[in-house]
């Protein structure tokens, strides 16, 4: 099955092509083809996983050659797949969660006339994401990288008759493109240094080539980080993620929670060999992760839009993953572990949010929710399991993955210097904040007093919340089970970190500066504190339907810490101004110099034309003058 | 048997015969003109396939299918033709685009909307326009196949005549005559400078009856200063043709006023003569001067990339926007050539082909879009809105063409652009970094345009316009298919382009 | 005998003739100036012929006289024709070729 792993990509890609080309004819069965394609990919992936589990650990990195792709002089690239534990982990995440979301979308998008097109784009996304994680070279990875960006654009702007959604899609794509500049620079530098772009030639050579090339290695690492920041919505390229919630909720669940936004973390972990010899770049990765961790947490505390709150949470959790990756070999495996568990509980919560919206007339404002636990029991329970997982309450998934990251943060740099303290405390505080804002979200939505009414006559908005249909509910249930049990299952006997070892290297264990029980205790205390504060303010007390003015920090958090204002002032307005100025300059200066030259010749002609005044005597005078000049010149030359 | 036929001359003469046939048609019978033109274009395609069969792909670096006759022996001018992998593919690009242009022009020049006796006048105009397209095809074949510098220059100048008429007489917009004259004067000035350099070069060469053959003039200039001047003379002409910053301002005016099909051929093929000339004339004839000038040219190329992209964003007329994107793309092509690496030159050559396909598609779709405006020809972006719901197929094709312009993987333009960028990093890391920012500008000008025209609420008057009809779909389908195929399996084309680029590199290295 | 004096006289006559052409408005007077210039040329030719002892100059003088006569005929015919259509013989009035 490993040798047939190209099917993983080919099946969804073919399905996307069929759905797009067949057009309206396929409206009645298109969505089922989409679901089948995703499920088939999952089946192939599962087969490959079983085959790999049967192999010895030393044989678990397999390169499958597909065909000679680019033959351009010194640039020779072949298209192939790398099947190893890291890529297979992602394959399983993408296809499993992806198929569940495909099924969910059948019901969620039932009333949309463009449902077939939606499934075509979803399949295109799955195919691109699989290309990204399965590629055996940086160039092929970039193909998948851009492909998911395109799918994201198409899906965020799915309802682009609304100008705001179209703008959100464009914003996402352009910010990702800025990050892609980093990727292109990294590709160029890698090729210049290593002479190749394939993993099997670049990664093993990294440690050999670093002598005398430290600056270049760090630059490559930094450029890869820039690329990762765009795709994973990390600071400073994080402003697109909130607006991306304009897309239908299944899109937010699949792309902007579980998979595409994790591609940046994949890139960093995959390039571990380079980062291991580029310590400065690795440190910057950790710093960026830490900053984003706090940024997302602060913003998430003030958002009233349920999807935007979940988006801020995603940004923050990926900050955790980046922080873990930035810790080096002690953290790579945990970054992926958290990525996996996060995929389950975050996607589950997004699907839950979609279920809530479905029952509340597509309203997203949590201030209009409240007391939905009785009306939507299954949604309440599945969402609750996800909530407990993200808080890191044992024995649910998040506890196993997040705690390991906090521990490793306290153990970084062999316990010396400022790093363990700063990163450790940031991770700890982030856990507390996460507990607060996620609990706030949970209680505002499902508990407290209802800020809606089933009666028409009441002054509260009229809603009829009901449980969602089976096609929507079952994926949520399955994801909730994963949120509950997956972490525990993968931690037993360190089986997950051992599984990843052929790729991330043997997991080193350093001693954290605080002892493990202290860390774990502090974490749990902060988590319960955060949840309790949220309960006091949003569960027990009445929630105002109009957002209160709040402190300066609250206002800033509501405005995404002014990220959009900053981007507009620093980049967008100057860029627009520059464009207009250049158009003007092109017309006046560049074109002007040419038309000016033409005008000059024209006016020269008009000037000379004045000699043709029609007076015979002046012509005679000119003839005489000319004759005299010729004679004088001849005289001078003759002498 | 195919080897003994002068395939290149046949390829050049057949469209000329088509032009003569079209001209001699009586005006009353003008209605058959499009079919006649399409017939000749189709015949040309068949001949192209035969030419490919006669070409040996394994030796793509050498000039094959050569023909040589003495033309003006007193000054050493020969009628010498020959193609290597790159010229063959460029000729193929031209011959593939021509039937699409003819098909797209079926209802142009007023044929689609005129009635009664106006219809007869419109049909007559279309007949004359198509005759000019045929003549242009002849010249396109000849110039890419020319192996004699004098022949090259003659065709270089002669080509301007049909294009001048196509813009000035058959174009649209109030300032079309201004645009036509501007185009003509820019190109003629370049041609004049090149003519001086051509004669300067001749006197450095072996003279005699074959004194103008490119093979005889390779690296003949002994004096380095003279070599630099001659190089500059040739380069200015090609920079104007390409066009590069700062001599690019003729292109937006021309694209704005020319019919869509003319813009396709002009930007898709004719402008490649500039970069082809740099590769096939400047580099082999003046290798040391090329190396000397490379840093400045690389800077100009990077400026073109960024400048063209920024200006494209600020345009209100869609055709002008596409013209400025071409300025940006040509920056990439020139950049790739002057990296002097086999990857860079191969990427650049591939870029030339892909740009012809993708920009050709953009111009054609834009032309179809304009037919669906309020007055039937408006090119202003602001006039449109929400067209994705009105004409979904047209929107889809435009989107894919836009993706090609921003080099989305899966389409052939990605391969060429990434190859050029990676090769640039080997030569000069700063140039590579600045050139890479071009991809952000490309995303902006494509997506902003798509957003303004196709998304958002529908415009009232346009909400019942028809989507692409069958003929229009036949025009765009081959280009889409080619871009996809070459995007997935680029080696189909790269096998023709690698060897010539390696030959170029070895000529440059051998000269030092 | 100093034949150079004849050349100086020819120069003076030529100058007077040129000044007449440039400064007088009446077409007939302009013609008189032209005749003066032609005759000064004749004088110069004959003087040089005498100085160099070569008869060529005197032969050319005959040519010039013939050409002058023909030119006067044509010129006066043109002036009469212009007078008939424009009622004026001032050279300043014949300016239709302006610009």
PDB file of N, CA and C in Angstrom, chain C residues 36-88:
ATOM      1  N   UNK C  36      20.783  93.511 -63.615  1.00  0.00           N
ATOM      2  CA  UNK C  36      22.050  94.142 -63.214  1.00  0.00           C
ATOM      3  C   UNK C  36      23.032  93.092 -62.734  1.00  0.00           C
ATOM      4  N   UNK C  37      22.508  92.126 -61.907  1.00  0.00           N
ATOM      5  CA  UNK C  37      23.393  91.070 -61.389  1.00  0.00           C
ATOM      6  C   UNK C  37      23.939  90.233 -62.537  1.00  0.00           C
ATOM      7  N   UNK C  38      23.075  89.924 -63.516  1.00  0.00           N
ATOM      8  CA  UNK C  38      23.540  89.086 -64.618  1.00  0.00           C
ATOM      9  C   UNK C  38      24.619  89.819 -65.413  1.00  0.00           C
ATOM     10  N   UNK C  39      24.391  91.106 -65.619  1.00  0.00           N
ATOM     11  CA  UNK C  39      25.368  91.829 -66.415  1.00  0.00           C
ATOM     12  C   UNK C  39      26.669  92.006 -65.659  1.00  0.00           C
ATOM     13  N   UNK C  40      26.593  92.150 -64.366  1.00  0.00           N
ATOM     14  CA  UNK C  40      27.842  92.232 -63.601  1.00  0.00           C
ATOM     15  C   UNK C  40      28.608  90.931 -63.734  1.00  0.00           C
ATOM     16  N   UNK C  41      27.846  89.801 -63.758  1.00  0.00           N
ATOM     17  CA  UNK C  41      28.511  88.511 -63.961  1.00  0.00           C
ATOM     18  C   UNK C  41      29.186  88.483 -65.320  1.00  0.00           C
ATOM     19  N   UNK C  42      28.468  89.018 -66.343  1.00  0.00           N
ATOM     20  CA  UNK C  42      29.055  89.088 -67.684  1.00  0.00           C
ATOM     21  C   UNK C  42      30.366  89.854 -67.661  1.00  0.00           C
ATOM     22  N   UNK C  43      30.329  91.022 -67.016  1.00  0.00           N
ATOM     23  CA  UNK C  43      31.536  91.875 -66.963  1.00  0.00           C
ATOM     24  C   UNK C  43      32.686  91.120 -66.328  1.00  0.00           C
ATOM     25  N   UNK C  44      32.339  90.396 -65.230  1.00  0.00           N
ATOM     26  CA  UNK C  44      33.386  89.652 -64.549  1.00  0.00           C
ATOM     27  C   UNK C  44      33.959  88.556 -65.437  1.00  0.00           C
ATOM     28  N   UNK C  45      33.076  87.879 -66.185  1.00  0.00           N
ATOM     29  CA  UNK C  45      33.552  86.812 -67.059  1.00  0.00           C
ATOM     30  C   UNK C  45      34.542  87.362 -68.092  1.00  0.00           C
ATOM     31  N   UNK C  46      34.117  88.488 -68.740  1.00  0.00           N
ATOM     32  CA  UNK C  46      34.965  89.051 -69.805  1.00  0.00           C
ATOM     33  C   UNK C  46      36.285  89.538 -69.230  1.00  0.00           C
ATOM     34  N   UNK C  47      36.206  90.171 -68.060  1.00  0.00           N
ATOM     35  CA  UNK C  47      37.453  90.684 -67.453  1.00  0.00           C
ATOM     36  C   UNK C  47      38.410  89.540 -67.170  1.00  0.00           C
ATOM     37  N   UNK C  48      37.862  88.458 -66.598  1.00  0.00           N
ATOM     38  CA  UNK C  48      38.742  87.326 -66.294  1.00  0.00           C
ATOM     39  C   UNK C  48      39.297  86.693 -67.562  1.00  0.00           C
ATOM     40  N   UNK C  49      38.406  86.687 -68.599  1.00  0.00           N
ATOM     41  CA  UNK C  49      38.892  86.123 -69.866  1.00  0.00           C
ATOM     42  C   UNK C  49      40.102  86.902 -70.360  1.00  0.00           C
ATOM     43  N   UNK C  50      39.981  88.201 -70.219  1.00  0.00           N
ATOM     44  CA  UNK C  50      41.105  89.036 -70.655  1.00  0.00           C
ATOM     45  C   UNK C  50      42.319  88.834 -69.773  1.00  0.00           C
ATOM     46  N   UNK C  51      42.104  88.678 -68.460  1.00  0.00           N
ATOM     47  CA  UNK C  51      43.244  88.528 -67.538  1.00  0.00           C
ATOM     48  C   UNK C  51      43.966  87.229 -67.825  1.00  0.00           C
ATOM     49  N   UNK C  52      43.199  86.163 -68.063  1.00  0.00           N
ATOM     50  CA  UNK C  52      43.829  84.844 -68.235  1.00  0.00           C
ATOM     51  C   UNK C  52      44.153  84.532 -69.680  1.00  0.00           C
ATOM     52  N   UNK C  53      43.723  85.414 -70.626  1.00  0.00           N
ATOM     53  CA  UNK C  53      44.008  85.178 -72.036  1.00  0.00           C
ATOM     54  C   UNK C  53      43.265  83.988 -72.591  1.00  0.00           C
ATOM     55  N   UNK C  54      42.126  83.660 -71.992  1.00  0.00           N
ATOM     56  CA  UNK C  54      41.368  82.501 -72.424  1.00  0.00           C
ATOM     57  C   UNK C  54      40.019  82.983 -72.914  1.00  0.00           C
ATOM     58  N   UNK C  55      39.610  82.583 -74.107  1.00  0.00           N
ATOM     59  CA  UNK C  55      38.369  83.094 -74.674  1.00  0.00           C
ATOM     60  C   UNK C  55      37.114  82.469 -74.066  1.00  0.00           C
ATOM     61  N   UNK C  56      37.272  81.452 -73.203  1.00  0.00           N
ATOM     62  CA  UNK C  56      36.110  80.753 -72.656  1.00  0.00           C
ATOM     63  C   UNK C  56      35.171  81.704 -71.962  1.00  0.00           C
ATOM     64  N   UNK C  57      35.714  82.637 -71.212  1.00  0.00           N
ATOM     65  CA  UNK C  57      34.890  83.585 -70.481  1.00  0.00           C
ATOM     66  C   UNK C  57      33.969  84.351 -71.408  1.00  0.00           C
ATOM     67  N   UNK C  58      34.469  84.777 -72.544  1.00  0.00           N
ATOM     68  CA  UNK C  58      33.629  85.584 -73.443  1.00  0.00           C
ATOM     69  C   UNK C  58      32.532  84.726 -74.053  1.00  0.00           C
ATOM     70  N   UNK C  59      32.838  83.462 -74.312  1.00  0.00           N
ATOM     71  CA  UNK C  59      31.795  82.557 -74.825  1.00  0.00           C
ATOM     72  C   UNK C  59      30.690  82.416 -73.799  1.00  0.00           C
ATOM     73  N   UNK C  60      31.078  82.233 -72.529  1.00  0.00           N
ATOM     74  CA  UNK C  60      30.081  82.080 -71.469  1.00  0.00           C
ATOM     75  C   UNK C  60      29.235  83.328 -71.376  1.00  0.00           C
ATOM     76  N   UNK C  61      29.872  84.529 -71.577  1.00  0.00           N
ATOM     77  CA  UNK C  61      29.102  85.777 -71.533  1.00  0.00           C
ATOM     78  C   UNK C  61      27.975  85.746 -72.548  1.00  0.00           C
ATOM     79  N   UNK C  62      28.253  85.199 -73.725  1.00  0.00           N
ATOM     80  CA  UNK C  62      27.177  85.072 -74.720  1.00  0.00           C
ATOM     81  C   UNK C  62      26.041  84.205 -74.205  1.00  0.00           C
ATOM     82  N   UNK C  63      26.436  83.065 -73.577  1.00  0.00           N
ATOM     83  CA  UNK C  63      25.415  82.189 -73.002  1.00  0.00           C
ATOM     84  C   UNK C  63      24.547  82.951 -72.024  1.00  0.00           C
ATOM     85  N   UNK C  64      25.210  83.679 -71.124  1.00  0.00           N
ATOM     86  CA  UNK C  64      24.478  84.383 -70.070  1.00  0.00           C
ATOM     87  C   UNK C  64      23.507  85.354 -70.689  1.00  0.00           C
ATOM     88  N   UNK C  65      23.960  86.082 -71.774  1.00  0.00           N
ATOM     89  CA  UNK C  65      23.051  87.059 -72.378  1.00  0.00           C
ATOM     90  C   UNK C  65      21.820  86.374 -72.905  1.00  0.00           C
ATOM     91  N   UNK C  66      22.003  85.192 -73.527  1.00  0.00           N
ATOM     92  CA  UNK C  66      20.851  84.485 -74.071  1.00  0.00           C
ATOM     93  C   UNK C  66      19.907  84.049 -72.948  1.00  0.00           C
ATOM     94  N   UNK C  67      20.480  83.490 -71.929  1.00  0.00           N
ATOM     95  CA  UNK C  67      19.661  83.006 -70.798  1.00  0.00           C
ATOM     96  C   UNK C  67      18.927  84.168 -70.153  1.00  0.00           C
ATOM     97  N   UNK C  68      19.635  85.326 -70.022  1.00  0.00           N
ATOM     98  CA  UNK C  68      18.986  86.478 -69.398  1.00  0.00           C
ATOM     99  C   UNK C  68      17.782  86.882 -70.215  1.00  0.00           C
ATOM    100  N   UNK C  69      17.942  86.918 -71.523  1.00  0.00           N
ATOM    101  CA  UNK C  69      16.825  87.321 -72.393  1.00  0.00           C
ATOM    102  C   UNK C  69      15.659  86.374 -72.217  1.00  0.00           C
ATOM    103  N   UNK C  70      15.923  85.061 -72.224  1.00  0.00           N
ATOM    104  CA  UNK C  70      14.837  84.093 -72.071  1.00  0.00           C
ATOM    105  C   UNK C  70      14.172  84.262 -70.727  1.00  0.00           C
ATOM    106  N   UNK C  71      14.981  84.452 -69.713  1.00  0.00           N
ATOM    107  CA  UNK C  71      14.437  84.564 -68.355  1.00  0.00           C
ATOM    108  C   UNK C  71      13.558  85.788 -68.231  1.00  0.00           C
ATOM    109  N   UNK C  72      13.966  86.910 -68.867  1.00  0.00           N
ATOM    110  CA  UNK C  72      13.144  88.118 -68.803  1.00  0.00           C
ATOM    111  C   UNK C  72      11.803  87.868 -69.458  1.00  0.00           C
ATOM    112  N   UNK C  73      11.821  87.194 -70.589  1.00  0.00           N
ATOM    113  CA  UNK C  73      10.560  86.912 -71.282  1.00  0.00           C
ATOM    114  C   UNK C  73       9.615  86.171 -70.373  1.00  0.00           C
ATOM    115  N   UNK C  74      10.102  85.061 -69.793  1.00  0.00           N
ATOM    116  CA  UNK C  74       9.234  84.240 -68.934  1.00  0.00           C
ATOM    117  C   UNK C  74       8.797  85.037 -67.723  1.00  0.00           C
ATOM    118  N   UNK C  75       9.766  85.744 -67.082  1.00  0.00           N
ATOM    119  CA  UNK C  75       9.443  86.460 -65.862  1.00  0.00           C
ATOM    120  C   UNK C  75       8.404  87.533 -66.089  1.00  0.00           C
ATOM    121  N   UNK C  76       8.566  88.306 -67.173  1.00  0.00           N
ATOM    122  CA  UNK C  76       7.592  89.376 -67.435  1.00  0.00           C
ATOM    123  C   UNK C  76       6.232  88.782 -67.734  1.00  0.00           C
ATOM    124  N   UNK C  77       6.206  87.644 -68.415  1.00  0.00           N
ATOM    125  CA  UNK C  77       4.916  87.003 -68.670  1.00  0.00           C
ATOM    126  C   UNK C  77       4.247  86.621 -67.355  1.00  0.00           C
ATOM    127  N   UNK C  78       5.037  86.079 -66.421  1.00  0.00           N
ATOM    128  CA  UNK C  78       4.460  85.702 -65.124  1.00  0.00           C
ATOM    129  C   UNK C  78       3.937  86.947 -64.424  1.00  0.00           C
ATOM    130  N   UNK C  79       4.711  88.056 -64.440  1.00  0.00           N
ATOM    131  CA  UNK C  79       4.274  89.265 -63.737  1.00  0.00           C
ATOM    132  C   UNK C  79       2.984  89.778 -64.335  1.00  0.00           C
ATOM    133  N   UNK C  80       2.895  89.789 -65.673  1.00  0.00           N
ATOM    134  CA  UNK C  80       1.649  90.237 -66.293  1.00  0.00           C
ATOM    135  C   UNK C  80       0.491  89.374 -65.842  1.00  0.00           C
ATOM    136  N   UNK C  81       0.705  88.053 -65.802  1.00  0.00           N
ATOM    137  CA  UNK C  81      -0.371  87.158 -65.385  1.00  0.00           C
ATOM    138  C   UNK C  81      -0.774  87.403 -63.944  1.00  0.00           C
ATOM    139  N   UNK C  82       0.219  87.604 -63.088  1.00  0.00           N
ATOM    140  CA  UNK C  82      -0.107  87.878 -61.688  1.00  0.00           C
ATOM    141  C   UNK C  82      -0.872  89.191 -61.580  1.00  0.00           C
ATOM    142  N   UNK C  83      -0.409  90.208 -62.337  1.00  0.00           N
ATOM    143  CA  UNK C  83      -1.092  91.512 -62.277  1.00  0.00           C
ATOM    144  C   UNK C  83      -2.549  91.387 -62.680  1.00  0.00           C
ATOM    145  N   UNK C  84      -2.766  90.514 -63.708  1.00  0.00           N
ATOM    146  CA  UNK C  84      -4.146  90.379 -64.182  1.00  0.00           C
ATOM    147  C   UNK C  84      -5.024  89.782 -63.097  1.00  0.00           C
ATOM    148  N   UNK C  85      -4.464  88.840 -62.267  1.00  0.00           N
ATOM    149  CA  UNK C  85      -5.348  88.196 -61.279  1.00  0.00           C
ATOM    150  C   UNK C  85      -5.328  88.940 -59.961  1.00  0.00           C
ATOM    151  N   UNK C  86      -4.247  89.604 -59.648  1.00  0.00           N
ATOM    152  CA  UNK C  86      -4.173  90.203 -58.317  1.00  0.00           C
ATOM    153  C   UNK C  86      -4.154  91.721 -58.318  1.00  0.00           C
ATOM    154  N   UNK C  87      -4.055  92.317 -59.488  1.00  0.00           N
ATOM    155  CA  UNK C  87      -4.085  93.782 -59.574  1.00  0.00           C
ATOM    156  C   UNK C  87      -2.941  94.439 -58.835  1.00  0.00           C
ATOM    157  N   UNK C  88      -1.844  93.723 -58.677  1.00  0.00           N
ATOM    158  CA  UNK C  88      -0.726  94.333 -57.939  1.00  0.00           C
ATOM    159  C   UNK C  88       0.552  93.694 -58.431  1.00  0.00           C
TER     160      UNK C  88
END
